[in-house]
Amino acid sequence: MDRGDVGAGWSRPMVVRVPVEPVEAAVEADAVDAVARTADVVVRGPLFGVAAQYAGESRWRVVLAVTDGCPQQARDGLNSRLWFRAKDDARDRAERRALLAAVARLESERVDELDVAGTRYRVVRAEEYAGAGPGGIEQPRPTDPEPLSPDWHRAAKGPGVDEGLVLDPDAPVTPTQALERLALRGLCYTGERFPEDVRAGARQALDTHPDVLLLPATFTVVEQTASGWTPVTGPHVSAHEARRSLEFALTWMWPRMHGHIPQDAGPHADARTWPEDRGAGGSTDGPRSAELAAYAEAADALRAGRVNQLEFRGTVYQIVRTRRLLRWGPDGPEGPRPSDVDSQDPSRIHLPLDEDGHVLPGD
């Protein structure tokens, strides 16, 4: 069967490559161990991003990470991407007009696919899931990338989720990746707790997009609740980035949310420095409160090593290894389904531009 002629309901063959290089072999052995520990799958729901197919290319590339909670968030991200391209990178007025016409559509319509200036853009959909077993949801694996010298600075920047990712359903896979793809090809919402339109859309996707592509693993901070585990922050590109987000919540965000640090305090004020920090509204007298000391102590515990579980004030927080499955059909990656829910309507995000890329006053 020619791979370019795969039709609805048919699946592409997979090329399986056994890793022989030492690092790849260790990662594969780690994956084998994970299958034994976490044989079950827990599905959280769909995530959305944007992929692009450039002129003259057959492959799709992720241009906006597949991490948004609803399709409209991805459309808004594409809106911004095209607006800035029109402002800063358009080659001429004709290209700028085409880009701004696409922006105008995204401001008023729920558009999931656009051809703009030689590039085909599509909002894509992936199911987020995680492995689970007797010990709970899977945590980071020993071979998952970790920095040699963790950078905890608040302004530290590293690679983003899906940065530079090429979507290639024909790329060779390892034995465990092949097993996971085969096992998840039939993933479908079937329980009565799901509305009929959700179940119908999931059944239809099995036929229209019969193949699956596994995106790189991500890492999420979750908290234990009476009903299970609830996401707190994420997805993140690495376990360290997830820990760093939890440390930021403990030292900066939550103390402000709970009134332990004034909202008008300087941006550098946190649980470790307040009230010694002299930000706006700061104070230098009196010891640091016991409340802030508890936040700082919990944050310091995260820096003790590769900490994947932390208890703070009766709540257990955990770093979990999350995965994403993108369905694939004859025309490429799956887009949003009719049953996918938007949390907002399309709207104008940026000020208008003229044909020369100058920003115009708002209405």
CSV table of C-alpha atoms in Angstrom, one decimal:
chain,number,residue,atom,x,y,z
A,1,MET,CA,0.0,0.0,0.0
A,2,ASP,CA,1.3,3.4,-0.9
A,3,ARG,CA,1.5,5.6,2.2
A,4,GLY,CA,0.4,8.6,0.3
A,5,ASP,CA,-2.9,6.8,-0.7
A,6,VAL,CA,-4.1,5.9,2.8
A,7,GLY,CA,-7.8,6.4,2.8
A,8,ALA,CA,-10.4,6.8,5.5
A,9,GLY,CA,-10.6,3.8,7.8
A,10,TRP,CA,-7.2,2.6,6.8
A,11,SER,CA,-4.1,2.7,8.9
A,12,ARG,CA,-0.5,3.5,7.9
A,13,PRO,CA,2.1,0.8,8.4
A,14,MET,CA,4.7,1.5,11.1
A,15,VAL,CA,8.4,1.2,10.7
A,16,VAL,CA,9.8,-0.1,14.0
A,17,ARG,CA,13.5,0.5,14.9
A,18,VAL,CA,15.1,-1.2,17.8
A,19,PRO,CA,17.4,1.3,19.6
A,20,VAL,CA,21.1,0.3,19.8
A,21,GLU,CA,22.7,3.6,20.8
A,22,PRO,CA,23.3,3.5,24.6
A,23,VAL,CA,21.2,6.5,25.5
A,24,GLU,CA,18.3,5.5,23.3
A,25,ALA,CA,18.5,2.0,24.6
A,26,ALA,CA,18.3,3.2,28.2
A,27,VAL,CA,15.3,5.3,27.3
A,28,GLU,CA,13.6,2.3,25.7
A,29,ALA,CA,14.4,0.1,28.7
A,30,ASP,CA,12.9,2.8,31.0
A,31,ALA,CA,9.7,2.8,28.8
A,32,VAL,CA,9.4,-1.0,29.1
A,33,ASP,CA,9.6,-0.7,32.9
A,34,ALA,CA,7.0,2.1,32.8
A,35,VAL,CA,4.6,-0.2,30.9
A,36,ALA,CA,4.8,-2.7,33.7
A,37,ARG,CA,4.2,-0.1,36.4
A,38,THR,CA,1.5,1.9,34.7
A,39,ALA,CA,-0.5,-0.3,32.4
A,40,ASP,CA,-3.7,1.7,32.7
A,41,VAL,CA,-4.5,5.0,30.9
A,42,VAL,CA,-6.3,8.0,32.4
A,43,VAL,CA,-7.6,10.5,29.9
A,44,ARG,CA,-8.0,14.2,30.9
A,45,GLY,CA,-9.5,15.5,27.6
A,46,PRO,CA,-8.5,17.4,24.5
A,47,LEU,CA,-5.8,20.0,24.0
A,48,PHE,CA,-5.4,22.3,21.0
A,49,GLY,CA,-2.7,24.1,19.1
A,50,VAL,CA,-1.8,25.1,15.5
A,51,ALA,CA,0.2,23.3,12.9
A,52,ALA,CA,1.4,24.7,9.6
A,53,GLN,CA,2.2,23.2,6.2
A,54,TYR,CA,4.5,25.5,4.3
A,55,ALA,CA,4.4,25.8,0.5
A,56,GLY,CA,6.2,22.9,-1.2
A,57,GLU,CA,6.3,20.8,1.9
A,58,SER,CA,4.2,17.7,2.6
A,59,ARG,CA,4.9,17.6,6.4
A,60,TRP,CA,3.1,19.6,9.0
A,61,ARG,CA,5.0,21.6,11.7
A,62,VAL,CA,3.7,22.7,15.1
A,63,VAL,CA,3.8,26.5,15.2
A,64,LEU,CA,1.7,27.0,18.4
A,65,ALA,CA,2.1,24.4,21.1
A,66,VAL,CA,-0.7,21.8,21.5
A,67,THR,CA,-1.4,22.9,25.1
A,68,ASP,CA,-4.5,25.1,24.9
A,69,GLY,CA,-7.7,24.1,26.7
A,70,CYS,CA,-10.2,25.0,23.9
A,71,PRO,CA,-10.1,25.6,20.1
A,72,GLN,CA,-10.7,29.3,20.5
A,73,GLN,CA,-7.5,29.8,22.5
A,74,ALA,CA,-5.6,28.3,19.6
A,75,ARG,CA,-7.4,30.5,17.1
A,76,ASP,CA,-6.5,33.5,19.2
A,77,GLY,CA,-2.9,32.4,19.2
A,78,LEU,CA,-3.0,32.1,15.4
A,79,ASN,CA,-4.6,35.6,15.3
A,80,SER,CA,-1.7,37.1,17.2
A,81,ARG,CA,0.9,35.2,15.1
A,82,LEU,CA,-0.5,36.4,11.8
A,83,TRP,CA,-1.0,40.0,13.2
A,84,PHE,CA,2.7,40.3,14.2
A,85,ARG,CA,3.8,38.7,10.9
A,86,ALA,CA,1.8,41.4,9.1
A,87,LYS,CA,3.3,44.1,11.3
A,88,ASP,CA,6.9,43.1,11.3
A,89,ASP,CA,7.6,40.5,8.6
A,90,ALA,CA,5.4,41.0,5.6
A,91,ARG,CA,7.4,41.3,2.4
A,92,ASP,CA,5.1,43.7,0.6
A,93,ARG,CA,1.6,45.2,0.8
A,94,ALA,CA,0.0,42.3,-1.0
A,95,GLU,CA,1.2,39.8,1.6
A,96,ARG,CA,0.2,42.2,4.4
A,97,ARG,CA,-3.3,42.5,3.0
A,98,ALA,CA,-3.6,38.7,2.9
A,99,LEU,CA,-2.4,38.4,6.5
A,100,LEU,CA,-4.8,41.1,7.7
A,101,ALA,CA,-7.7,39.5,5.9
A,102,ALA,CA,-7.0,36.3,7.7
A,103,VAL,CA,-6.8,38.2,11.0
A,104,ALA,CA,-10.2,39.8,10.3
A,105,ARG,CA,-11.7,36.4,9.8
A,106,LEU,CA,-10.2,35.1,13.0
A,107,GLU,CA,-11.7,38.1,14.9
A,108,SER,CA,-15.2,37.2,13.9
A,109,GLU,CA,-15.4,33.5,12.9
A,110,ARG,CA,-14.5,30.2,14.4
A,111,VAL,CA,-12.0,29.3,11.6
A,112,ASP,CA,-10.1,26.1,12.0
A,113,GLU,CA,-8.1,26.2,8.8
A,114,LEU,CA,-6.7,29.0,6.7
A,115,ASP,CA,-4.4,29.3,3.6
A,116,VAL,CA,-2.5,32.5,4.0
A,117,ALA,CA,0.4,33.8,1.9
A,118,GLY,CA,1.5,30.3,0.8
A,119,THR,CA,1.1,28.6,4.2
A,120,ARG,CA,-1.7,26.3,5.3
A,121,TYR,CA,-2.6,26.7,9.0
A,122,ARG,CA,-4.8,24.3,10.9
A,123,VAL,CA,-6.0,24.2,14.5
A,124,VAL,CA,-5.2,20.7,15.7
A,125,ARG,CA,-6.6,18.5,18.4
A,126,ALA,CA,-4.8,16.0,20.7
A,127,GLU,CA,-6.1,13.9,23.6
A,128,GLU,CA,-4.1,14.4,26.9
A,129,TYR,CA,-3.6,11.3,28.9
A,130,ALA,CA,-1.3,9.7,31.5
A,131,GLY,CA,-0.2,6.2,32.5
A,132,ALA,CA,-1.5,5.0,35.8
A,133,GLY,CA,-1.0,1.9,38.0
A,134,PRO,CA,-1.2,0.8,41.6
A,135,GLY,CA,1.1,3.6,42.7
A,136,GLY,CA,-1.0,6.3,41.0
A,137,ILE,CA,-0.3,8.5,38.0
A,138,GLU,CA,3.1,8.1,36.4
A,139,GLN,CA,5.7,10.4,37.6
A,140,PRO,CA,8.8,11.5,35.6
A,141,ARG,CA,11.0,8.7,34.4
A,142,PRO,CA,14.7,8.5,35.3
A,143,THR,CA,15.7,9.0,31.7
A,144,ASP,CA,13.4,12.1,31.1
A,145,PRO,CA,15.6,15.1,30.4
A,146,GLU,CA,16.8,17.1,33.4
A,147,PRO,CA,19.2,20.0,33.5
A,148,LEU,CA,22.6,19.3,34.9
A,149,SER,CA,22.5,22.6,36.9
A,150,PRO,CA,18.8,23.5,37.5
A,151,ASP,CA,18.1,27.2,37.0
A,152,TRP,CA,15.4,28.4,39.4
A,153,HIS,CA,15.6,32.0,38.4
A,154,ARG,CA,12.1,33.4,37.7
A,155,ALA,CA,13.1,34.9,34.4
A,156,ALA,CA,14.9,31.8,33.1
A,157,LYS,CA,13.9,30.8,29.5
A,158,GLY,CA,14.3,27.5,27.9
A,159,PRO,CA,12.8,25.6,24.9
A,160,GLY,CA,9.0,25.6,24.8
A,161,VAL,CA,6.6,22.7,24.5
A,162,ASP,CA,6.6,21.4,20.9
A,163,GLU,CA,9.2,24.0,19.8
A,164,GLY,CA,10.4,23.0,16.3
A,165,LEU,CA,8.3,19.9,16.3
A,166,VAL,CA,7.7,18.2,12.9
A,167,LEU,CA,4.7,15.9,12.7
A,168,ASP,CA,5.8,12.9,10.8
A,169,PRO,CA,3.5,9.8,11.0
A,170,ASP,CA,5.9,7.8,8.9
A,171,ALA,CA,9.0,8.3,11.2
A,172,PRO,CA,10.4,5.1,12.6
A,173,VAL,CA,9.3,4.3,16.2
A,174,THR,CA,10.7,2.2,18.9
A,175,PRO,CA,9.0,-1.1,20.0
A,176,THR,CA,7.3,0.6,23.0
A,177,GLN,CA,6.2,3.5,20.9
A,178,ALA,CA,4.7,1.1,18.4
A,179,LEU,CA,2.9,-0.8,21.2
A,180,GLU,CA,1.5,2.4,22.6
A,181,ARG,CA,0.3,3.7,19.2
A,182,LEU,CA,-1.4,0.3,18.4
A,183,ALA,CA,-3.0,0.2,21.9
A,184,LEU,CA,-4.4,3.7,21.5
A,185,ARG,CA,-5.7,3.6,18.0
A,186,GLY,CA,-9.1,2.6,19.2
A,187,LEU,CA,-9.2,5.2,22.1
A,188,CYS,CA,-12.8,6.5,22.1
A,189,TYR,CA,-15.2,8.1,24.5
A,190,THR,CA,-17.8,5.5,25.3
A,191,GLY,CA,-19.1,6.0,28.8
A,192,GLU,CA,-22.7,7.2,29.4
A,193,ARG,CA,-21.3,10.2,31.4
A,194,PHE,CA,-20.2,11.7,28.0
A,195,PRO,CA,-22.9,13.4,25.9
A,196,GLU,CA,-24.0,11.6,22.8
A,197,ASP,CA,-22.4,14.2,20.5
A,198,VAL,CA,-19.1,13.7,22.2
A,199,ARG,CA,-19.3,9.9,21.8
A,200,ALA,CA,-20.5,10.3,18.2
A,201,GLY,CA,-17.6,12.6,17.3
A,202,ALA,CA,-15.1,10.1,18.9
A,203,ARG,CA,-16.5,7.2,16.9
A,204,GLN,CA,-16.4,9.2,13.7
A,205,ALA,CA,-12.7,10.2,14.3
A,206,LEU,CA,-11.8,6.5,14.4
A,207,ASP,CA,-12.8,6.3,10.7
A,208,THR,CA,-11.8,9.7,9.5
A,209,HIS,CA,-8.4,9.8,11.4
A,210,PRO,CA,-7.6,6.2,12.0
A,211,ASP,CA,-3.9,6.7,12.8
A,212,VAL,CA,-2.4,8.2,15.9
A,213,LEU,CA,0.8,10.2,16.4
A,214,LEU,CA,2.4,10.4,19.9
A,215,LEU,CA,3.6,13.9,20.7
A,216,PRO,CA,6.6,14.5,23.1
A,217,ALA,CA,5.9,13.9,26.8
A,218,THR,CA,5.0,16.9,28.9
A,219,PHE,CA,4.9,17.4,32.7
A,220,THR,CA,2.1,18.8,34.8
A,221,VAL,CA,1.6,19.8,38.4
A,222,VAL,CA,-1.5,18.2,39.9
A,223,GLU,CA,-3.0,18.3,43.3
A,224,GLN,CA,-4.9,15.6,45.1
A,225,THR,CA,-8.6,16.3,45.8
A,226,ALA,CA,-11.5,14.2,47.1
A,227,SER,CA,-12.4,13.2,43.5
A,228,GLY,CA,-8.9,12.5,42.3
A,229,TRP,CA,-6.1,14.6,40.8
A,230,THR,CA,-6.7,18.1,39.5
A,231,PRO,CA,-4.2,20.0,37.2
A,232,VAL,CA,-2.6,23.1,38.8
A,233,THR,CA,0.0,24.2,36.2
A,234,GLY,CA,1.1,22.8,32.9
A,235,PRO,CA,1.8,21.2,30.6
A,236,HIS,CA,5.5,22.0,30.8
A,237,VAL,CA,8.4,20.9,28.6
A,238,SER,CA,10.3,19.2,31.5
A,239,ALA,CA,9.8,18.0,35.0
A,240,HIS,CA,12.1,20.8,36.2
A,241,GLU,CA,10.0,23.4,34.5
A,242,ALA,CA,6.9,21.9,36.3
A,243,ARG,CA,8.8,22.1,39.6
A,244,ARG,CA,9.8,25.7,38.9
A,245,SER,CA,6.1,26.6,38.2
A,246,LEU,CA,5.1,25.1,41.5
A,247,GLU,CA,7.9,27.0,43.3
A,248,PHE,CA,6.7,30.3,41.7
A,249,ALA,CA,3.2,29.6,42.9
A,250,LEU,CA,4.4,28.9,46.4
A,251,THR,CA,6.7,31.9,46.7
A,252,TRP,CA,5.0,34.6,44.5
A,253,MET,CA,1.5,33.9,43.3
A,254,TRP,CA,-0.2,32.2,46.2
A,255,PRO,CA,1.1,34.5,48.9
A,256,ARG,CA,-0.5,37.4,46.9
A,257,MET,CA,-3.7,35.5,46.3
A,258,HIS,CA,-4.1,34.8,50.0
A,259,GLY,CA,-3.2,38.3,51.2
A,260,HIS,CA,0.2,37.5,52.8
A,261,ILE,CA,2.0,39.9,50.3
A,262,PRO,CA,0.2,43.1,49.2
A,263,GLN,CA,-0.9,43.2,45.6
A,264,ASP,CA,1.1,46.4,45.1
A,265,ALA,CA,4.3,44.9,46.4
A,266,GLY,CA,7.3,45.1,44.1
A,267,PRO,CA,7.7,42.4,41.5
A,268,HIS,CA,10.7,40.9,43.3
A,269,ALA,CA,8.9,40.6,46.6
A,270,ASP,CA,8.2,36.9,47.5
A,271,ALA,CA,7.8,34.6,50.4
A,272,ARG,CA,11.6,34.6,50.9
A,273,THR,CA,12.1,38.3,50.9
A,274,TRP,CA,8.9,40.0,52.2
A,275,PRO,CA,8.8,42.3,54.2
A,276,GLU,CA,12.6,42.8,53.9
A,277,ASP,CA,12.0,43.6,50.2
A,278,ARG,CA,11.4,47.3,49.6
A,279,GLY,CA,8.9,47.1,46.8
A,280,ALA,CA,6.0,49.4,46.5
A,281,GLY,CA,4.0,49.3,49.7
A,282,GLY,CA,6.8,47.3,51.3
A,283,SER,CA,7.9,47.4,54.9
A,284,THR,CA,11.2,46.8,56.6
A,285,ASP,CA,10.0,46.4,60.2
A,286,GLY,CA,9.0,43.2,61.9
A,287,PRO,CA,9.9,39.6,61.3
A,288,ARG,CA,8.7,37.7,58.3
A,289,SER,CA,5.3,36.1,59.1
A,290,ALA,CA,5.0,32.5,60.0
A,291,GLU,CA,2.7,32.1,57.0
A,292,LEU,CA,5.3,33.3,54.5
A,293,ALA,CA,8.0,31.2,56.3
A,294,ALA,CA,5.8,28.1,55.6
A,295,TYR,CA,5.5,29.0,51.9
A,296,ALA,CA,9.3,29.5,51.6
A,297,GLU,CA,10.1,26.3,53.4
A,298,ALA,CA,7.9,24.3,51.0
A,299,ALA,CA,9.5,26.0,48.1
A,300,ASP,CA,13.0,25.3,49.4
A,301,ALA,CA,12.0,21.6,49.7
A,302,LEU,CA,11.5,21.5,45.9
A,303,ARG,CA,15.1,22.6,45.4
A,304,ALA,CA,16.5,19.7,47.4
A,305,GLY,CA,16.7,17.4,44.3
A,306,ARG,CA,14.4,15.9,41.7
A,307,VAL,CA,11.4,16.2,44.0
A,308,ASN,CA,8.2,14.9,42.3
A,309,GLN,CA,5.8,15.0,45.3
A,310,LEU,CA,5.3,17.7,47.9
A,311,GLU,CA,2.8,18.1,50.8
A,312,PHE,CA,1.8,21.6,51.8
A,313,ARG,CA,-0.9,22.4,54.3
A,314,GLY,CA,-2.7,19.1,53.9
A,315,THR,CA,-2.6,19.1,50.1
A,316,VAL,CA,-0.4,16.7,48.1
A,317,TYR,CA,1.1,18.2,44.9
A,318,GLN,CA,2.7,15.9,42.4
A,319,ILE,CA,4.7,16.2,39.2
A,320,VAL,CA,3.1,13.8,36.7
A,321,ARG,CA,4.2,12.7,33.2
A,322,THR,CA,1.5,13.6,30.7
A,323,ARG,CA,1.2,12.5,27.1
A,324,ARG,CA,-0.7,13.6,24.1
A,325,LEU,CA,-2.2,11.6,21.2
A,326,LEU,CA,-2.9,13.3,17.9
A,327,ARG,CA,-5.2,11.5,15.5
A,328,TRP,CA,-4.1,11.5,11.8
A,329,GLY,CA,-6.0,11.0,8.6
A,330,PRO,CA,-5.5,11.1,4.8
A,331,ASP,CA,-5.4,15.0,4.9
A,332,GLY,CA,-3.1,15.2,8.0
A,333,PRO,CA,-3.8,16.0,11.7
A,334,GLU,CA,-7.3,16.1,13.2
A,335,GLY,CA,-8.9,19.4,13.9
A,336,PRO,CA,-11.5,20.3,16.5
A,337,ARG,CA,-14.6,18.2,16.6
A,338,PRO,CA,-18.1,19.8,16.5
A,339,SER,CA,-18.6,18.7,20.2
A,340,ASP,CA,-15.5,20.5,21.4
A,341,VAL,CA,-16.5,23.4,23.7
A,342,ASP,CA,-15.2,27.0,23.4
A,343,SER,CA,-14.8,29.1,26.6
A,344,GLN,CA,-14.9,32.4,24.6
A,345,ASP,CA,-16.1,33.9,21.3
A,346,PRO,CA,-13.8,35.3,18.6
A,347,SER,CA,-12.9,38.9,19.2
A,348,ARG,CA,-10.4,41.6,18.2
A,349,ILE,CA,-7.1,41.1,20.0
A,350,HIS,CA,-4.9,43.8,18.5
A,351,LEU,CA,-5.2,47.3,17.1
A,352,PRO,CA,-5.7,47.6,13.3
A,353,LEU,CA,-2.8,48.0,10.9
A,354,ASP,CA,-2.6,49.9,7.7
A,355,GLU,CA,-1.1,48.4,4.5
A,356,ASP,CA,2.3,49.6,5.5
A,357,GLY,CA,2.2,47.9,8.9
A,358,HIS,CA,1.6,51.0,11.0
A,359,VAL,CA,-0.6,50.6,14.0
A,360,LEU,CA,-3.9,52.6,13.7
A,361,PRO,CA,-5.9,54.1,16.6
A,362,GLY,CA,-8.6,51.8,18.0
A,363,ASP,CA,-12.2,52.4,17.2
